[in-house]
Short mmCIF file of C-alpha atoms in Angstrom, two decimals:
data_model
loop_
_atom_site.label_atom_id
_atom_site.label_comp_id
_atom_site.label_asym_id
_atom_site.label_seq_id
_atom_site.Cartn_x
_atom_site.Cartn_y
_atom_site.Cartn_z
CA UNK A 1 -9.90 -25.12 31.15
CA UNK A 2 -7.19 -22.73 29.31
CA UNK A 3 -6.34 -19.43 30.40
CA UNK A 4 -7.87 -17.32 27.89
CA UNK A 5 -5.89 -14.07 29.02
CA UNK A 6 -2.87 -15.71 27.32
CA UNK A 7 -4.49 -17.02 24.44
CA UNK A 8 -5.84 -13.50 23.51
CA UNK A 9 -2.64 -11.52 23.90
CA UNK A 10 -2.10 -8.90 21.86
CA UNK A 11 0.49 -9.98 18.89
CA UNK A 12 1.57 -6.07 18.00
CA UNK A 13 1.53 -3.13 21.06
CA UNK A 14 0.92 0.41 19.88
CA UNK A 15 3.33 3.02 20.90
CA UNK A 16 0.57 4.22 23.75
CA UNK A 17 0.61 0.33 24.80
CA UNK A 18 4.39 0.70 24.99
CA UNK A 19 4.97 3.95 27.05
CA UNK A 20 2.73 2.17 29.37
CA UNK A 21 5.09 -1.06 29.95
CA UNK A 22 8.05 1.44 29.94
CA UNK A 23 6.49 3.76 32.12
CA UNK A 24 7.60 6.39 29.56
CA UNK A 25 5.12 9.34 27.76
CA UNK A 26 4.29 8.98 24.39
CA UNK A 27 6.17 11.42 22.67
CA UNK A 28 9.21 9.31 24.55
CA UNK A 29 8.12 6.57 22.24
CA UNK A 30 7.76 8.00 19.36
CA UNK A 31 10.86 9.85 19.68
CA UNK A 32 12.46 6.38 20.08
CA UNK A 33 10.60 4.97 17.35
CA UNK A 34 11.98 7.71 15.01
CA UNK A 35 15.65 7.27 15.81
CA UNK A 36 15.45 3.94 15.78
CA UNK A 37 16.44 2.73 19.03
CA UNK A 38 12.72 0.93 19.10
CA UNK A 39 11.93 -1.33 16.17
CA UNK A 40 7.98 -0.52 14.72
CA UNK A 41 6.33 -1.23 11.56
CA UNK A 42 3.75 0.95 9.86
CA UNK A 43 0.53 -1.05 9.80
CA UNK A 44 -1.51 1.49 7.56
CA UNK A 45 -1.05 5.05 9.30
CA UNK A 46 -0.53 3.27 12.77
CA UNK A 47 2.90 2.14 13.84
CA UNK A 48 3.18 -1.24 15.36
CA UNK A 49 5.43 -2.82 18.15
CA UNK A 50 6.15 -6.71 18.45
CA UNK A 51 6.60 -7.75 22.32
CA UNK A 52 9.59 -8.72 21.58
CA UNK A 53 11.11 -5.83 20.38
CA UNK A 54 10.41 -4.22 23.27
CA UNK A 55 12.51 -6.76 24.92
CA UNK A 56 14.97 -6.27 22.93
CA UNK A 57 15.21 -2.78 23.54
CA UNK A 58 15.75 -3.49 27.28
CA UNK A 59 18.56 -5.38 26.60
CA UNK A 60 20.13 -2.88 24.30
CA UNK A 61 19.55 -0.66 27.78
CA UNK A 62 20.89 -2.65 30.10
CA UNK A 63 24.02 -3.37 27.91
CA UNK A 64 24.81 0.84 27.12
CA UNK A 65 24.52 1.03 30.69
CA UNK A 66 27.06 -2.20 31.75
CA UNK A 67 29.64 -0.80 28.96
CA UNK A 68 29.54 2.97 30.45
#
């Protein structure tokens, strides 16, 4: 049997889905999103996240914060 929570992950996160695994607001988001530290595509009149550039983002973090 396959586990079907992996099969059905989301491909894009919304900005909401995003403050959530950041633990950030919204308007943190979209703040990011519009300087571009956070990587997002428009998808219509949405704006779209890929997992992994949320990942990268953390590493862009973490490596500001070892050069400091």
């Amino acid at each position: 049997m396959t586990d079907r929570s992996s099969a059905f992950a989301p491909k894009w996160l919304s900005p909401a889905q995003v403050a959530v695994l950041l633990g950030f607001g919204i308007s943190k988001v979209k703040m990011k999103i519009a300087t571009g530290e956070l990587r997002s595509v428009k998808d219509g009149k949405y704006r779209r996240i890929l997992p992994e550039w949320v990942d990268e983002y953390i590493r862009d973090q973490i490596e500001r914060q070892e050069a400091a």
